C-alpha atoms as one frame of an Amber mdcrd trajectory, in Angstrom:
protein
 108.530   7.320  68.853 105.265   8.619  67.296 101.883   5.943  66.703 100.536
   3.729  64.659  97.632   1.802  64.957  99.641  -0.964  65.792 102.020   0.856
  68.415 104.868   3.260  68.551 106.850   3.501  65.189 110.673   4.361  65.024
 111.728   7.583  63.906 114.684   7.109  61.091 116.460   9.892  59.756 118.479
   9.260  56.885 121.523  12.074  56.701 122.943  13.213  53.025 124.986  15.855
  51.786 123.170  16.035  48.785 120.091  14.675  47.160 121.685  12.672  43.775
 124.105  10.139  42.863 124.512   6.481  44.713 124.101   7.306  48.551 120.717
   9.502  47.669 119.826   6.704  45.830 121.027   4.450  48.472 119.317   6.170
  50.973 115.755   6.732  49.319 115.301   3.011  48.130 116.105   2.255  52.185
 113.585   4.715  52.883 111.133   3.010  50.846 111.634  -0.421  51.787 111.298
   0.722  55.622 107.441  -0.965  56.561 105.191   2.032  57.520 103.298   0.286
  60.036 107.158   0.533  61.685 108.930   3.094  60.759 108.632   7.098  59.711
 111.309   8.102  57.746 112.687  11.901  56.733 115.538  12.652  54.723 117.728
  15.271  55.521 120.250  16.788  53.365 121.810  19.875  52.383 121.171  20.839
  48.871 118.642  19.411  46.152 119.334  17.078  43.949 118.511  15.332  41.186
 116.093  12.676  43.508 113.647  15.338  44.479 111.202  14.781  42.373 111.073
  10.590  42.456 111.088  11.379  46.477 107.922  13.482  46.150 105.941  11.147
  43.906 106.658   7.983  46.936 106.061  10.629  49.525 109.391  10.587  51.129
 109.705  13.882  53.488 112.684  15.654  53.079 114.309  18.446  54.886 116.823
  20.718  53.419 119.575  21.936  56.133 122.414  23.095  54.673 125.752  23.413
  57.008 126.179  22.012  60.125 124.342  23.895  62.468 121.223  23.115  60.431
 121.843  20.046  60.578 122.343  19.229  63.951 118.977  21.791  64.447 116.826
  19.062  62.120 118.140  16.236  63.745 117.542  17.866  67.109 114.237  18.629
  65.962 112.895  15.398  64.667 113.388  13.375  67.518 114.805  10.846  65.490
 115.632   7.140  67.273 117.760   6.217  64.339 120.285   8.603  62.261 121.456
   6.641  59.129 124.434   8.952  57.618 125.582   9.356  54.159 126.673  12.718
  54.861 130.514  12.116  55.543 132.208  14.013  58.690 129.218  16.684  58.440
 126.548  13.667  59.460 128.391  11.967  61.657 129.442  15.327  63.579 125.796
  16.752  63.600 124.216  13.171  64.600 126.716  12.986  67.231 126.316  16.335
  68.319 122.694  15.974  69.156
């Protein structure tokens, strides 16, 4: 967990294939709504998309790892308490996998 002024915040990484269409939409409104006195959030996904831009102007991290080892390596590397997956076998394996 990393700190806040209030305490440790979870660490929430939401998993996509790609950045567009419903679950990147899905998945950056979540990221949004998540209270930052809580919560960090990243997303991670494999290609860019047509989000990029809205995710940059509400400050939304995001990580591009495309393929599975990547993946994994991100998740691995974020320390993440929570991995939220829209990212179909590919998530689930690489979440698992760490």
């Amino acid at each position: 967990m990393t700190e806040s002024d209030d305490g440790p915040r979870l660490r929430v990484a939401l998993v996509l294939d790609r950045f567009e269409g419903g679950p990147a939409r899905a998945a950056l409104t979540a990221a949004l709504a998540l209270d930052p006195e809580t919560y960090t959030h990243t997303v991670i996904t494999g290609a860019r998309g047509g989000l990029d831009a809205w995710a940059e102007e509400s400050g939304v991290r995001v990580v591009r790892a495309p393929g599975q080892s990547a993946l994994a390596e991100a998740i691995g590397a974020g320390a993440y308490d929570v991995v939220h997956t829209h990212g179909g076998t590919a998530g689930r394996f690489a979440a698992a996998r760490v």
